Coordinates of C-alpha atoms (C1' of nucleotides) in Angstrom, one line a residue:
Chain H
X1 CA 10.9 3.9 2.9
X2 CA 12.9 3.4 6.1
X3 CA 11.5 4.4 9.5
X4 CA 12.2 7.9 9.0
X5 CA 12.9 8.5 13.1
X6 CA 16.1 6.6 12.7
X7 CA 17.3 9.3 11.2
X8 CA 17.1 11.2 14.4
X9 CA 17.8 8.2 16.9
X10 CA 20.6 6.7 15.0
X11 CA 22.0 7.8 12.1
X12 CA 24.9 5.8 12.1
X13 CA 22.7 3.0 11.8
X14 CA 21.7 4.2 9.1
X15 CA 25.0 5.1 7.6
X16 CA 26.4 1.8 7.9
X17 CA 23.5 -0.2 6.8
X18 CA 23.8 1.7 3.3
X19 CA 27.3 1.5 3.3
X20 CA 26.9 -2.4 3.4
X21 CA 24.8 -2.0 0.4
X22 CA 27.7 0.4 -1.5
X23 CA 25.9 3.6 -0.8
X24 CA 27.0 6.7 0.9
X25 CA 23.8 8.3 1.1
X26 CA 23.7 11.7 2.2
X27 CA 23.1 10.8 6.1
X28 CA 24.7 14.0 7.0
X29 CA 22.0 16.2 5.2
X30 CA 19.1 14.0 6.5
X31 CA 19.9 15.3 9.7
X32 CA 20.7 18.6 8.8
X33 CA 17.0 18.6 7.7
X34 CA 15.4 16.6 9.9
X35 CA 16.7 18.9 12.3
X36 CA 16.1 22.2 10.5
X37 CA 12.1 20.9 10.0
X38 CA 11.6 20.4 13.4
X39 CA 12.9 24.1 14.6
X40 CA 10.8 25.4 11.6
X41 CA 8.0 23.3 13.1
X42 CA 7.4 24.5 16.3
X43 CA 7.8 28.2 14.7
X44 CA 4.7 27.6 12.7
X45 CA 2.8 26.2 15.2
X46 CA 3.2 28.7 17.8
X47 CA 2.4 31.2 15.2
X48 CA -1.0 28.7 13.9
X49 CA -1.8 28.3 17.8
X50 CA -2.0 32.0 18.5
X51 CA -4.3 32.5 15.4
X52 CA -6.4 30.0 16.4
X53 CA -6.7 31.5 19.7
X54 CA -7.1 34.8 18.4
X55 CA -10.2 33.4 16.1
X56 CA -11.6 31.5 18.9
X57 CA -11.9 34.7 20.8
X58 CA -13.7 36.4 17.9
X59 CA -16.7 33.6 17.7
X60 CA -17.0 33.8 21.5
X61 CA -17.4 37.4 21.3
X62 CA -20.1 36.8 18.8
X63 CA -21.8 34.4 20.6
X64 CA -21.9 36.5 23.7
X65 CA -23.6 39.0 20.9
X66 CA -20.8 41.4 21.5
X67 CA -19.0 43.8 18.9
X68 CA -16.0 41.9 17.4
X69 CA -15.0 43.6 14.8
X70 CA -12.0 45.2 16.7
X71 CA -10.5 41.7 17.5
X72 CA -11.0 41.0 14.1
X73 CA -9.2 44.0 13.1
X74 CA -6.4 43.0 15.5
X75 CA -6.2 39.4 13.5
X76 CA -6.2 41.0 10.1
X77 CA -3.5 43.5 11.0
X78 CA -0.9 40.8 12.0
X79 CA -0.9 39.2 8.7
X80 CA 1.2 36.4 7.5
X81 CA 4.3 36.6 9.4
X82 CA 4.1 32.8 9.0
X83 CA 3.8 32.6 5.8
X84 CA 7.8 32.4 4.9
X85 CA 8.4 30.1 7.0
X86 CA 5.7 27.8 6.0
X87 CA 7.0 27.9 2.9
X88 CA 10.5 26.8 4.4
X89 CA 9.1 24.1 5.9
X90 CA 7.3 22.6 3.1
X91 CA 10.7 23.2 1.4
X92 CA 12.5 21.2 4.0
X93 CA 10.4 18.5 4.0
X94 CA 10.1 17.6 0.5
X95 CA 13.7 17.5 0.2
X96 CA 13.6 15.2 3.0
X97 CA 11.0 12.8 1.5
X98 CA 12.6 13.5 -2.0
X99 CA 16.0 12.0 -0.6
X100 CA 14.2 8.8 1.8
X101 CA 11.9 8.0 -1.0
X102 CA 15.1 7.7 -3.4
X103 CA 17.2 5.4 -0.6
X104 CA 16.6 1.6 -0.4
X105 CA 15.9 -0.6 2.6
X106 CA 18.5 -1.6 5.3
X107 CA 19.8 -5.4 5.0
X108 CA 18.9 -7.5 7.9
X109 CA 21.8 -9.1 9.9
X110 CA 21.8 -12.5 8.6
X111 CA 22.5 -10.9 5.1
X112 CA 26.3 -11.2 4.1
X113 CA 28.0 -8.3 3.2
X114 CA 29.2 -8.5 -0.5
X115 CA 29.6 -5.6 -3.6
X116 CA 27.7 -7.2 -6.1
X117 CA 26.4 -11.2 -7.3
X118 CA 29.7 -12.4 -6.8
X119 CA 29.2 -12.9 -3.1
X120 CA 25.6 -14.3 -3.2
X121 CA 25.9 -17.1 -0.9
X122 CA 24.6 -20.6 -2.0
X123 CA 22.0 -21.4 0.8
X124 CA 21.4 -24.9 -0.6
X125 CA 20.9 -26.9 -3.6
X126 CA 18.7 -29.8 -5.0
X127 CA 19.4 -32.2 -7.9
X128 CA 22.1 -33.6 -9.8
X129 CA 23.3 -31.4 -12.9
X130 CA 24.0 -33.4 -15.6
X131 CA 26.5 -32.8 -18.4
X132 CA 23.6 -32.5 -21.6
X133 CA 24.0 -35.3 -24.7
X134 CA 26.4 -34.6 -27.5
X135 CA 22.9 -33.9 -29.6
X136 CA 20.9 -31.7 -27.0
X137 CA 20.1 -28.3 -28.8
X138 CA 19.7 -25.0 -27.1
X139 CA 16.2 -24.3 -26.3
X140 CA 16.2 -22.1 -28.9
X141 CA 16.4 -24.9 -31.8
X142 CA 14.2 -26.5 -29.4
X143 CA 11.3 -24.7 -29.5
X144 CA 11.8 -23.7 -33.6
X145 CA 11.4 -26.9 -34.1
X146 CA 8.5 -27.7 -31.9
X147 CA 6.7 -24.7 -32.9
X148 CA 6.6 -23.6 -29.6
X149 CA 7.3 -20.2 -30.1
X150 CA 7.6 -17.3 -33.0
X151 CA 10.6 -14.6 -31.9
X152 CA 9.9 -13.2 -35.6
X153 CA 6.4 -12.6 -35.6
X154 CA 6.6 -11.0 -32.3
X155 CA 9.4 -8.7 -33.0
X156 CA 6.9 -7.9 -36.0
X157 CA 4.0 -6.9 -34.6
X158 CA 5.7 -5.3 -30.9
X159 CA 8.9 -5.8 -31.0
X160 CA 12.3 -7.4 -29.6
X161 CA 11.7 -8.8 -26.4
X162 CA 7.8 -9.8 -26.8
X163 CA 7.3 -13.4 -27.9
X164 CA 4.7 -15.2 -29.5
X165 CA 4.0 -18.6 -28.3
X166 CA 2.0 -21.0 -30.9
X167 CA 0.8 -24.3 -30.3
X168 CA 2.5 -26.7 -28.0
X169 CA 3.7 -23.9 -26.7
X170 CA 1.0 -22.2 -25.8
X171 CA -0.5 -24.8 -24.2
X172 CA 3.2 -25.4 -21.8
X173 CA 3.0 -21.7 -21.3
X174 CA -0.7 -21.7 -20.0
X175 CA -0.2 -25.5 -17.9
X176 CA 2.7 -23.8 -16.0
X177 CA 0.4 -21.2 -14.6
X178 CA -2.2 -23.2 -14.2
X179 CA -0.2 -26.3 -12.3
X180 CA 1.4 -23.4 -10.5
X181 CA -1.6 -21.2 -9.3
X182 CA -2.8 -24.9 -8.4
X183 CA 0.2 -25.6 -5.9
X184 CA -0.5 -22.5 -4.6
X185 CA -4.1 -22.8 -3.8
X186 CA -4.1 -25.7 -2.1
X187 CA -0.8 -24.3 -0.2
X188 CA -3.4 -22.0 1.3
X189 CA -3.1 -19.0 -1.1
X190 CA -6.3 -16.7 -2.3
X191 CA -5.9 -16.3 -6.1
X192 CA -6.6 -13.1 -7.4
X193 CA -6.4 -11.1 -10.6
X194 CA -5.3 -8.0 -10.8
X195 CA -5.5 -5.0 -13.0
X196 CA -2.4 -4.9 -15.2
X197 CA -2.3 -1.0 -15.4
X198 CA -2.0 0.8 -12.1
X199 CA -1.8 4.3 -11.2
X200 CA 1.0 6.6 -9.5
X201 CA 0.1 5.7 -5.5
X202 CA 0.1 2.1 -6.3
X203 CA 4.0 2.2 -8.4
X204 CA 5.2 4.2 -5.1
X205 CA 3.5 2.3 -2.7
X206 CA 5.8 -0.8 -4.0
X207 CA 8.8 0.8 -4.1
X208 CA 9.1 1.4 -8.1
X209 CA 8.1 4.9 -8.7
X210 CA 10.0 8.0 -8.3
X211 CA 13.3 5.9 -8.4
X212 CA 13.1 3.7 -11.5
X213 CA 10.2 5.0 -13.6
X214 CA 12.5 4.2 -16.3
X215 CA 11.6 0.7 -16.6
X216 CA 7.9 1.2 -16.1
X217 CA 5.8 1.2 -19.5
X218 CA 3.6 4.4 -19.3
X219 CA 0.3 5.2 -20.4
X220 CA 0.9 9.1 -20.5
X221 CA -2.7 10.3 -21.6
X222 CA -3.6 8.7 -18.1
X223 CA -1.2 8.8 -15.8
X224 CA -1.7 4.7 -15.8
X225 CA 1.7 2.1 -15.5
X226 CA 2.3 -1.5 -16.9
X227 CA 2.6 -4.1 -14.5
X228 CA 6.1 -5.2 -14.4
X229 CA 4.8 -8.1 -11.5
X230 CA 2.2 -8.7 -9.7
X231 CA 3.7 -7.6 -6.7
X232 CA 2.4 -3.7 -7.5
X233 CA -1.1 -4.2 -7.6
X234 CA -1.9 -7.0 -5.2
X235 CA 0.4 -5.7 -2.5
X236 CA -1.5 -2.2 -3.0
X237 CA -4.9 -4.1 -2.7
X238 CA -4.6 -3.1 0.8
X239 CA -3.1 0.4 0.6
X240 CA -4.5 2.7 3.4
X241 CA -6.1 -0.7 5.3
X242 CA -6.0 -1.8 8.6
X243 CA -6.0 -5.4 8.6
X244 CA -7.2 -7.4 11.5
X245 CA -4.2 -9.0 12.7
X246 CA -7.1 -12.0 13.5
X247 CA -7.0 -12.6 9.1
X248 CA -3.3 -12.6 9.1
X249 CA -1.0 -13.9 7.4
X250 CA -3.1 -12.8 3.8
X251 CA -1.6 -14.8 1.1
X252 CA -2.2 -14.3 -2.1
X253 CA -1.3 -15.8 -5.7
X254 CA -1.7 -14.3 -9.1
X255 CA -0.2 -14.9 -12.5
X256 CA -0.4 -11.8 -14.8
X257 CA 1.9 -10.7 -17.8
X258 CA 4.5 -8.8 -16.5
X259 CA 6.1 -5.8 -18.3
X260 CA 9.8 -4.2 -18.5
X261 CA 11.3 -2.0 -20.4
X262 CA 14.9 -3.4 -19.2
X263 CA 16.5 0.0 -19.8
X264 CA 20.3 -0.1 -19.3
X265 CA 20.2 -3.9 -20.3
X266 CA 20.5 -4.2 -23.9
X267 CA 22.8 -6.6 -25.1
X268 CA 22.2 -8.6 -22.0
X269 CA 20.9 -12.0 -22.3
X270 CA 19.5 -10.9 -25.6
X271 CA 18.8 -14.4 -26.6
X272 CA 15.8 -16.0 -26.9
X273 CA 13.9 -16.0 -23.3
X274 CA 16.4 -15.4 -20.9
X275 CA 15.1 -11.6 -20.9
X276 CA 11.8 -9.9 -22.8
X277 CA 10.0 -7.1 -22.5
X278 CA 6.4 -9.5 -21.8
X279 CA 6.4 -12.4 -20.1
X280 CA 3.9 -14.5 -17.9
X281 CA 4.5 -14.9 -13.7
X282 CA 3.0 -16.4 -11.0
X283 CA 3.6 -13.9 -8.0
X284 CA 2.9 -14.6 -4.0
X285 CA 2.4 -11.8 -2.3
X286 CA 1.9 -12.1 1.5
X287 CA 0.9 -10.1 4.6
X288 CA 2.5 -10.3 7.7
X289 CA 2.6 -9.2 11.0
X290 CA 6.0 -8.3 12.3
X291 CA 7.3 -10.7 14.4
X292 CA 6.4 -13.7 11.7
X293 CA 8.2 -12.2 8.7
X294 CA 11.3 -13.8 9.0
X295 CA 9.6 -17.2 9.6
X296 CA 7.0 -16.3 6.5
X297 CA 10.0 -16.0 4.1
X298 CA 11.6 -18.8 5.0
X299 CA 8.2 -20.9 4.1
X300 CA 7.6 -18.5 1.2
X301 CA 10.9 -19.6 -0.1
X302 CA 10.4 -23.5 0.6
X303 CA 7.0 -23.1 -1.5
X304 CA 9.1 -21.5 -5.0
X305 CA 11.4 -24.2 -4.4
X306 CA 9.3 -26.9 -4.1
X307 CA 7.6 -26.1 -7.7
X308 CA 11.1 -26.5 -9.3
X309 CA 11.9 -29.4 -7.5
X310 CA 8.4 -31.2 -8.6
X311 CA 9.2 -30.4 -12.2
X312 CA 12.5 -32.2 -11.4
X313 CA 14.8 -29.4 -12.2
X314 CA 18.1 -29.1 -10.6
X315 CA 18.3 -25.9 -8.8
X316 CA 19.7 -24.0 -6.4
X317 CA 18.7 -21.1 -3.9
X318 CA 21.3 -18.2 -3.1
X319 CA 21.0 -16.0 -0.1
X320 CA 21.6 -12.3 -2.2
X321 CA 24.6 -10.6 0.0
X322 CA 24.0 -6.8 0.5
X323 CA 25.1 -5.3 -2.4
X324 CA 23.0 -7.5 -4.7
X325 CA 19.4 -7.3 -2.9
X326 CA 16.7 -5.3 -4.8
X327 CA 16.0 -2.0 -3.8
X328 CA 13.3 -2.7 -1.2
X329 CA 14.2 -6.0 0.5
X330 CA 15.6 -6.5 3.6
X331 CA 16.6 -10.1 2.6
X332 CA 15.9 -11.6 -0.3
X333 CA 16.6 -14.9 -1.6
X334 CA 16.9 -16.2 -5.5
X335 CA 16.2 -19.7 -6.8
X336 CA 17.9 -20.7 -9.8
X337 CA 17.6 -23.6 -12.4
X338 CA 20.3 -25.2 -14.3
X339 CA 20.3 -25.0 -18.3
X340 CA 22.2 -27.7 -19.1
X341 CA 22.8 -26.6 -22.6
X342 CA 23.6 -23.1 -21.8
X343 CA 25.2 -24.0 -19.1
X344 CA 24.2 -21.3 -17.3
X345 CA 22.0 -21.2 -13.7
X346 CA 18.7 -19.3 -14.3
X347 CA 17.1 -17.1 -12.1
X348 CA 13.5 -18.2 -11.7
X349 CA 12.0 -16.8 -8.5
X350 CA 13.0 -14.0 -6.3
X351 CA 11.7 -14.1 -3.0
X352 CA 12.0 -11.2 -0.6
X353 CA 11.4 -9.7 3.2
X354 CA 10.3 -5.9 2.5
X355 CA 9.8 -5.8 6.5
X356 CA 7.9 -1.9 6.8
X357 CA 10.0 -0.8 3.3
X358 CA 6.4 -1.2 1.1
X359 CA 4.0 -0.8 4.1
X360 CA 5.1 2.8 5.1
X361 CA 4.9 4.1 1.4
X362 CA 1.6 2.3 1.1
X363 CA 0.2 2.9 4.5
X364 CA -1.0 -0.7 5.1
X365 CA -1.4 -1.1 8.8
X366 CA -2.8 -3.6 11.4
X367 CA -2.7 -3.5 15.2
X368 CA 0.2 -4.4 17.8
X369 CA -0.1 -4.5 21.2
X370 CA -2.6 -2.3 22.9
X371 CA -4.4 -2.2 19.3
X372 CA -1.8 0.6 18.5
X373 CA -1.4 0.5 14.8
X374 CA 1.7 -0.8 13.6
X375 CA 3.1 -1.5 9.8
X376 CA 2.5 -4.8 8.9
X377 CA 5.2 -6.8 6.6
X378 CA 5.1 -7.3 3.0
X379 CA 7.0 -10.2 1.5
X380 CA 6.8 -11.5 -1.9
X381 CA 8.3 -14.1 -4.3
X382 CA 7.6 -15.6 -7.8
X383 CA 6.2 -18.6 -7.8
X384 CA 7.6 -18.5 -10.7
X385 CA 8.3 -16.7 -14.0
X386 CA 7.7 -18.9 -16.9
X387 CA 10.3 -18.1 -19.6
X388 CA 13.3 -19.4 -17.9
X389 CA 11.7 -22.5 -16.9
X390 CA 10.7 -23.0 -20.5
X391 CA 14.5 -22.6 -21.0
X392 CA 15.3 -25.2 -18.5
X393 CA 12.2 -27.9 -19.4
X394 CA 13.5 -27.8 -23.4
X395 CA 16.8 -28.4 -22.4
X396 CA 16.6 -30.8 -19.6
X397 CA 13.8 -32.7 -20.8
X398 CA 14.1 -33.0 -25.0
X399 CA 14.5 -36.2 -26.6
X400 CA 16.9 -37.3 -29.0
X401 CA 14.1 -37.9 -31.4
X402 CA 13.2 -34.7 -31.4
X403 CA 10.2 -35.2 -29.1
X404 CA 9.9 -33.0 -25.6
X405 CA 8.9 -35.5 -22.2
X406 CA 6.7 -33.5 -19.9
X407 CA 7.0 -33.5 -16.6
X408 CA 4.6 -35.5 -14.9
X409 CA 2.7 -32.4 -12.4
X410 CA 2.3 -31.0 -15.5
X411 CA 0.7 -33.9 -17.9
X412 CA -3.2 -33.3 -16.2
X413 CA -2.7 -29.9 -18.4
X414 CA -1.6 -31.5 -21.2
X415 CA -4.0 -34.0 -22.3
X416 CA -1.9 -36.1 -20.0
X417 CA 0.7 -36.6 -22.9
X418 CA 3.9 -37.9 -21.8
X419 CA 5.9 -36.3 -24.9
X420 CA 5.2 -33.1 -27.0
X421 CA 6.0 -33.6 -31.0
X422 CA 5.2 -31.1 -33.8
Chain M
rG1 C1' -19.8 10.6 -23.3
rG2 C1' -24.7 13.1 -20.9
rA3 C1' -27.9 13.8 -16.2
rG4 C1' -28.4 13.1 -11.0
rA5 C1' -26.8 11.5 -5.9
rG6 C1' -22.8 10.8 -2.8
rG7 C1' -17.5 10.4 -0.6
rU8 C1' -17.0 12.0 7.4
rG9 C1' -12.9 8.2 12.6
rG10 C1' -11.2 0.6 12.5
rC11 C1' -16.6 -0.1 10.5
rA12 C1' -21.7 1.9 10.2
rG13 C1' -23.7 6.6 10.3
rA14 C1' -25.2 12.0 12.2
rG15 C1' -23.5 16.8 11.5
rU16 C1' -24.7 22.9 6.4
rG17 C1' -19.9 29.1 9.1
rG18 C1' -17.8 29.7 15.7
rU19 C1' -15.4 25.1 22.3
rC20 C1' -16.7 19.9 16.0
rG21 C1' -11.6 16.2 16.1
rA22 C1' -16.6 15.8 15.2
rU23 C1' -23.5 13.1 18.3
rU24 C1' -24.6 7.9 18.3
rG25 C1' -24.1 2.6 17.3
rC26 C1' -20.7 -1.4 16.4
rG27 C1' -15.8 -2.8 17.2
rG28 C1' -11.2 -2.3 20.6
rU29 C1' -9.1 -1.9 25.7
rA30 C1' -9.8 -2.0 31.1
rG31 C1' -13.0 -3.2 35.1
rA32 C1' -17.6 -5.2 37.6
rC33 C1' -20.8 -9.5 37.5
rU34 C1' -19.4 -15.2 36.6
rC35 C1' -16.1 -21.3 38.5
rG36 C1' -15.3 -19.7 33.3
rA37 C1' -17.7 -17.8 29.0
rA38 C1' -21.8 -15.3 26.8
rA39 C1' -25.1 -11.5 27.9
rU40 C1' -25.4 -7.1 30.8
rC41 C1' -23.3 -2.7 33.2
rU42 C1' -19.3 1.1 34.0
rA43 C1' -15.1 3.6 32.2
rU44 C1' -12.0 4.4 28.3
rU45 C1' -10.8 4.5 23.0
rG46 C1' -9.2 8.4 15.9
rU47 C1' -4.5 9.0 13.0
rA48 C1' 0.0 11.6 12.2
rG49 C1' 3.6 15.3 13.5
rG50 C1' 6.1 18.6 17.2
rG51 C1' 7.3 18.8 22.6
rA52 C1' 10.9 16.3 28.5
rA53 C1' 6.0 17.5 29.8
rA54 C1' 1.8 20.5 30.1
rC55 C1' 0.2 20.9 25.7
rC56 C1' 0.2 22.4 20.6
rU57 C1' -0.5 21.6 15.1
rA58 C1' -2.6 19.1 11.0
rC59 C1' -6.3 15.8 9.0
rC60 C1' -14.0 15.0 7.5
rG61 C1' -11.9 11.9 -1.0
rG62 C1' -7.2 15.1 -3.4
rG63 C1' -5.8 20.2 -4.5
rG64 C1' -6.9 25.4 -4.5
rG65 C1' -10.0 29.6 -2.8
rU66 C1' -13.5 32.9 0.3
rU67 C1' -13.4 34.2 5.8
rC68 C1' -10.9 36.6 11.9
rG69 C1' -12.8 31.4 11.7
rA70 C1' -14.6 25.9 7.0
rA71 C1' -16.5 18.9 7.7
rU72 C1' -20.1 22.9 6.6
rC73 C1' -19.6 28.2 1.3
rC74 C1' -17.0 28.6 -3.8
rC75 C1' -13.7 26.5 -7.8
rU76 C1' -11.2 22.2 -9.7
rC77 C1' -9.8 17.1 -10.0
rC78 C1' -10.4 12.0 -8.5
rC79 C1' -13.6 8.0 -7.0
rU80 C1' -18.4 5.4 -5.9
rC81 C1' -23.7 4.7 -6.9
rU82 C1' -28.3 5.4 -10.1
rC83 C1' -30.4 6.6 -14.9
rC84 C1' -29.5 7.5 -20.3
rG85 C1' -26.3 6.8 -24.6
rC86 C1' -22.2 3.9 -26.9
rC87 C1' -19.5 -0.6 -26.9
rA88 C1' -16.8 -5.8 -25.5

RNA sequence: GGAGAGGUGGCAGAGUGGUCGAUUGCGGUAGACUCGAAAUCUAUUGUAGGGAAACCUACCGGGGGUUCGAAUCCCUCCCUCUCCGCCA
């Protein structure tokens, strides 16, 4: 949620900022309400505060062992003139919530304005793409005949979208978490594991409940959600914490499963494991305070890219204009690897500046100057999501005998083979 | 699942119907002492909202109730701990 004073202080701020992101949210009503709460506001109050008097006046009555019961008579024969209003108020201000809660984060400057992925700017690049052989197959054909992976089986036994991985496969799927957690550990980042079911609180505190509950798988009977990244529960590790601003930055690094339900997206990269319903991620998830987030995502961003660089995979990263960026980021960058055979640039890491977006809806704090508290910063990127890279490594890296050549960070997980066979 | 105990400020921990937003300790801030630091001493210090300010309102796990008045009594839900049962 944004800082909901601007509303008050400068709402054309406000209007603009959405407006760079192709949304004309309802400014005008914000402060029609922000407004109408706080004349409703002082109403109540005044009313409360004379109660309160009134009741204080009663108990010292009492104490003084004096007859009170006219006083208290006086109280009771007011009644609830209040009460309407109350009722008003709590009105007003759940509409005003309802409509913050719903509206995403404001861009920073240094994000260019742009409608949709078409005007993500290319921030820099790494590698040479090469054209792939005359024989290279898609990873698809790849892996089928690696017996890497079992689309079938999977569709069988869940459905489209959740794969299988067997063998070979396994073991690449399990020695990119492992290499990548690795990277991140000696980077400086606390591994943790997470639950993979969270509650309400912790889907609002990121930013993905009430808004798109719709891609969240639910556990009804319990009021528990799917993961669909790490970011949900190990940002809301510190929900409703102070932290000392002595221990900061906290940087953490977890790889869980992630769930989606992708609603809306069908017949979208429905191949193979350019999208699924399950899949396996490496998340960082870091703590800021303030005036180091811009710094922290900048390093947060070198660390993704310098796991697709080891694994020697072209790529490049794109600074997400305006009208592209998630609906909590303030800036957010993407890094993306080339599939030579698809021909296509995958995106394999997301890394983003939430700023106070996530820290206000989760309440994690720390102390500014003068030990006031102040929202800290969340930021978060992948570090990175395995299917795609699979895509990448099958295509870049398969032999024209059939065989796969493993890259060498990852050979110390792999009996330190230098090519898969089946 | 059954029985019991508990959930209070940044932390620890008192408080069982009336100046309790809450004793005290730690921590924080400022000052004194010191060349400096530590120790010690003194003062100050919850969060959020409203208000130009004085000041007011709300908050003692969440929600509801009783009462003129609730941290305190009642109902309900959640969580933690101990014991029992079941199970990986």
């Amino acid at each position: 949620m944004i800082n909901p004073r601007l509303v008050r202080e400068n709402p054309e701020l406000l209007r603009q900022a959405w407006l760079r992101r192709g949304l004309e949210a309802p400014v005008d009503r914000l402060v029609e309400l922000d407004e109408l709460r706080r004349s409703l506001i002082s109403g109540v109050e005044a009313a409360k505060a004379a109660k309160n008097h009134a009741s204080a006046e009663v108990g010292k009555l009492k104490r003084e062992g004096k007859d009170a019961s006219e006083a208290i008579a006086a109280i009771k024969s007011r009644g609830d003139e209040q009460v309407e209003a109350e009722a008003q108020l709590a009105a007003t201000e759940k509409e005003l919530e309802d409509i913050l809660m719903g509206l995403p984060n404001l861009p920073q400057a240094s994000v260019p304005n742009g409608r949709s992925s078409e005007d993500n700017v290319v921030a820099r690049s790494w590698g040479e793409i090469q054209e792939a052989p005359a024989w290279a197959k898609d990873h698809l054909v790849v892996g089928e005949s690696l017996k890497l992976f079992d689309f079938k089986r999977g569709a069988k036994i869940a459905g489209a979208g959740f794969p299988v991985y067997t063998g070979w496969g396994s073991r690449l799927e399990r020695a990119l978490i492992s290499w990548f957690l690795d990277e991140h550990r000696a980077a400086g980042f606390l591994e943790v594991q997470p639950p993979l079911l969270v509650n309400r609180a912790s889907m609002t505190g990121t930013g993905n409940l009430p808004k798109f509950a719709d891609q969240l798988y639910t556990c009804t009977e319990d009021e528990l959600y799917l993961i669909p990244t790490a970011e949900v529960p190990v940002t809301n590790l510190h929900a409703d914490e102070f932290l000392d601003p002595k221990e900061l930055p906290i940087r953490y690094c977890s790889y869980t499963p992630c769930f989606r339900r992708e609603a809306g997206s069908y017949g979208k990269d429905t191949k193979g494991f350019l999208r699924l319903h399950q899949f396996d991620k490496v998340e960082m998830v870091w703590f800021s305070a303030p005036e180091s987030s811009e710094a922290a995502h900048e390093t947060l961003t070198a660390q993704a890219e310098s796991l697709v660089r080891k694994l020697g995979l072209p790529y490049r990263t794109l600074l997400l204009c305006s009208g592209d960026m998630g609906f909590g980021a303030a800036k957010c960058y993407d890094i993306e690897v080339w599939a030579p055979v698809e021909k296509k640039w995958l995106e394999v890491s997301s890394c983003s500046n939430f700023e106070d977006f996530q820290a206000r809806r989760a309440n994690i704090r720390t102390r500014g100057a003068e030990n006031k508290p102040i929202l800290v910063h969340t930021l978060n990127g992948s570090g990175l999501a395995t299917p795609r890279i699979l895509v990448a490594l099958l295509e870049t890296y398969q032999q024209e005998n059939g065989t796969l050549k493993v890259p060498e960070v990852l050979r110390p997980y792999l009996d330190g083979l230098e090519f898969l066979s089946a």
